[in-house]
mmCIF file of C-alpha atoms in Angstrom:
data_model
loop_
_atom_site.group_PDB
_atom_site.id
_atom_site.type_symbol
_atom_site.label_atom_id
_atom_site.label_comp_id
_atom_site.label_asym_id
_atom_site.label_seq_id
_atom_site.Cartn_x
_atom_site.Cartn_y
_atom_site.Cartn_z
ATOM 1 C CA UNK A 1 154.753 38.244 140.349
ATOM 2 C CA UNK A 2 153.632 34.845 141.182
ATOM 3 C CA UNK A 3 155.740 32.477 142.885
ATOM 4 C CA UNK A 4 153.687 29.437 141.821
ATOM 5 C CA UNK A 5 153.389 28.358 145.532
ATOM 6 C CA UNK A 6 149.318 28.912 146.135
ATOM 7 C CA UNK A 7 148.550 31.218 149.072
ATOM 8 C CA UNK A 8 147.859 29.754 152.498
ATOM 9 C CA UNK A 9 143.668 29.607 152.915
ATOM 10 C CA UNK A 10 142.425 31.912 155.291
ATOM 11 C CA UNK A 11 139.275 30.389 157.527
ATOM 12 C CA UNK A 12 136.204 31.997 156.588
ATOM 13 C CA UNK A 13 135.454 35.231 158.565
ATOM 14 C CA UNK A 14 133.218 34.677 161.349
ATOM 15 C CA UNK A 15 131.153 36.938 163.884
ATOM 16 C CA UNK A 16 131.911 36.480 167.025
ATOM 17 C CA UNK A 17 128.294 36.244 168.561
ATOM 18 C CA UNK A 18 129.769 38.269 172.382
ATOM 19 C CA UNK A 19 130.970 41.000 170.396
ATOM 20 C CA UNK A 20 127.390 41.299 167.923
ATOM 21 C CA UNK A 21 125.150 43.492 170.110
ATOM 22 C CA UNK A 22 121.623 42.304 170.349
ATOM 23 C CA UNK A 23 119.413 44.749 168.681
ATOM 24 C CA UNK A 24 116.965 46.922 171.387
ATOM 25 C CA UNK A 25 113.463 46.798 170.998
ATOM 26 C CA UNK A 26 112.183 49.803 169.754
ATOM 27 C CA UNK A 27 108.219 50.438 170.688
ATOM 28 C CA UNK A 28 106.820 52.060 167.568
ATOM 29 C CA UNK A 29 105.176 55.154 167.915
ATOM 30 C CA UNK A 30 101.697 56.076 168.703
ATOM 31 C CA UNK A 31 99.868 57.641 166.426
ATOM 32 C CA UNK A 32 99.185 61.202 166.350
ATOM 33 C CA UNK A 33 95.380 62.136 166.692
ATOM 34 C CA UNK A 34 94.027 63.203 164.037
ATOM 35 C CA UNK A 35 92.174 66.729 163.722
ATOM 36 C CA UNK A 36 89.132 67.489 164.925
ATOM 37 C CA UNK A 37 87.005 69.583 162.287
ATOM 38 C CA UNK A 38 85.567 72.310 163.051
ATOM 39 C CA UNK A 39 81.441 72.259 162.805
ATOM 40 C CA UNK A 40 79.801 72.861 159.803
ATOM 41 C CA UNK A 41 78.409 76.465 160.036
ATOM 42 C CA UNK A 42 74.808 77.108 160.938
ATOM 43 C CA UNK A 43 72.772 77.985 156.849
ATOM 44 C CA UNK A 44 71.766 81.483 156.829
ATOM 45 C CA UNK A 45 69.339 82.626 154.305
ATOM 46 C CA UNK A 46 71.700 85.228 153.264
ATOM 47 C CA UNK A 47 70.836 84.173 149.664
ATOM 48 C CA UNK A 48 74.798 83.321 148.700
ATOM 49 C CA UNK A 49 75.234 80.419 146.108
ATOM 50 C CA UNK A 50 77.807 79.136 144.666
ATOM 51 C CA UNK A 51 79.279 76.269 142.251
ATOM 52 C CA UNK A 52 83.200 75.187 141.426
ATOM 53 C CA UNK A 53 83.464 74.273 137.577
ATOM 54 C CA UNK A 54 85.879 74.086 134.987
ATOM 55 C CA UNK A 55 86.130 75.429 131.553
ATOM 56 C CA UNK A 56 86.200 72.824 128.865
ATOM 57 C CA UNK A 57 88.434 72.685 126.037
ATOM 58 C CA UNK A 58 86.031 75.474 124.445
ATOM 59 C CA UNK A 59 86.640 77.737 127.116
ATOM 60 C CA UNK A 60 82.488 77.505 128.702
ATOM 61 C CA UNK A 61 81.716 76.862 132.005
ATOM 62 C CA UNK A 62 78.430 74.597 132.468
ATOM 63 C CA UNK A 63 76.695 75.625 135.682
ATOM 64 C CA UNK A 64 73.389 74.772 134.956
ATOM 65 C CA UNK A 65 72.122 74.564 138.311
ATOM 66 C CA UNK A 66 73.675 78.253 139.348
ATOM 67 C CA UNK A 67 72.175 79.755 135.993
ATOM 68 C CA UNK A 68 68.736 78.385 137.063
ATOM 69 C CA UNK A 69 68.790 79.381 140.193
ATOM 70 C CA UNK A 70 69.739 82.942 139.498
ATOM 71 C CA UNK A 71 67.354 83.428 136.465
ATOM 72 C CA UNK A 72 70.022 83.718 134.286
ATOM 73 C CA UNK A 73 68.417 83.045 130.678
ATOM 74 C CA UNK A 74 70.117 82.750 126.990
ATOM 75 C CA UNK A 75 71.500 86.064 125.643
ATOM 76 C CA UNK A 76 71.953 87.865 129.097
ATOM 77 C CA UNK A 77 75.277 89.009 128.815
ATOM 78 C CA UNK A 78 78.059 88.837 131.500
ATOM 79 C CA UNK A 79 81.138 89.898 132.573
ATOM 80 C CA UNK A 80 83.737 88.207 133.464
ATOM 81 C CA UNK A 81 87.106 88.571 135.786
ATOM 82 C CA UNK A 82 89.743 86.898 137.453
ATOM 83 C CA UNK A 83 90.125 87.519 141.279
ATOM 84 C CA UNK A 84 92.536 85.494 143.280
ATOM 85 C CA UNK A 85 92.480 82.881 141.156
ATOM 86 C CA UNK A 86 88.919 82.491 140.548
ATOM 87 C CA UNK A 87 86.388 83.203 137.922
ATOM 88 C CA UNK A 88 84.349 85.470 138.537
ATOM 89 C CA UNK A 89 80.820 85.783 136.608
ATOM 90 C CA UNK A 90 78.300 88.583 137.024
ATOM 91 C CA UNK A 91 75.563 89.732 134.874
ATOM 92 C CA UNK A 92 76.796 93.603 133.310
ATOM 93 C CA UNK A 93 74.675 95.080 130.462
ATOM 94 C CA UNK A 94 78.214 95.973 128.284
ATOM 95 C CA UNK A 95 79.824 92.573 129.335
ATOM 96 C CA UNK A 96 81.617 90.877 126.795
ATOM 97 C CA UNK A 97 80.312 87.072 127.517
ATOM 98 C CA UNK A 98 76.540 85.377 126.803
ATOM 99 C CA UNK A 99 74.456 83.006 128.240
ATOM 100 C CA UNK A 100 74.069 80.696 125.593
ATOM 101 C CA UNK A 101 71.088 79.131 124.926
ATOM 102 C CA UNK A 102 72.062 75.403 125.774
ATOM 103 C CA UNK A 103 71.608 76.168 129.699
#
């Protein structure tokens, strides 16, 4: 419901700089050390090897260097299990897996 008189204009709103508070310098923070690592453990010739692989889309695992190392030659057969997440490969004369012959 318009009267057709036009509204009195209102100044535009101002801050009032004494009642802004000036923003407090913050220091940022230092940062926090980071860890010290433990040192690497002394080699013992305890004879332990090991290798972290992958199965490819066939389902074989390619450790070359491991099968060389431990003699393992085509048509020794294996067994094979899952412990805590891991594969686990060890030569068994009824296993179920082969050493194929492109190692």
């Amino acid at each position: 419901m318009s009267t057709g008189r036009p509204r009195p204009r209102r100044p535009d709103e101002q801050l009032v700089e004494a009642l802004v508070p000036t923003p407090l310098r913050v220091a940022s923070p230092e940062p926090a050390p980071l860890p010290t690592l433990p040192a690497p453990a002394a080699r013992t010739s305890d004879g332990v090897l090991f290798d972290v692989d992958r199965p490819d889309v066939a389902g074989r695992v390619t450790a070359r260097a491991l099968l060389r190392a431990f003699g393992w030659t085509a048509s020794l057969t294996l067994h094979v299990d899952v412990v805590t997440g891991a594969i686990l490969i060890t030569p068994a004369a009824d296993g179920a897996h082969v050493v194929g012959t492109r190692c």
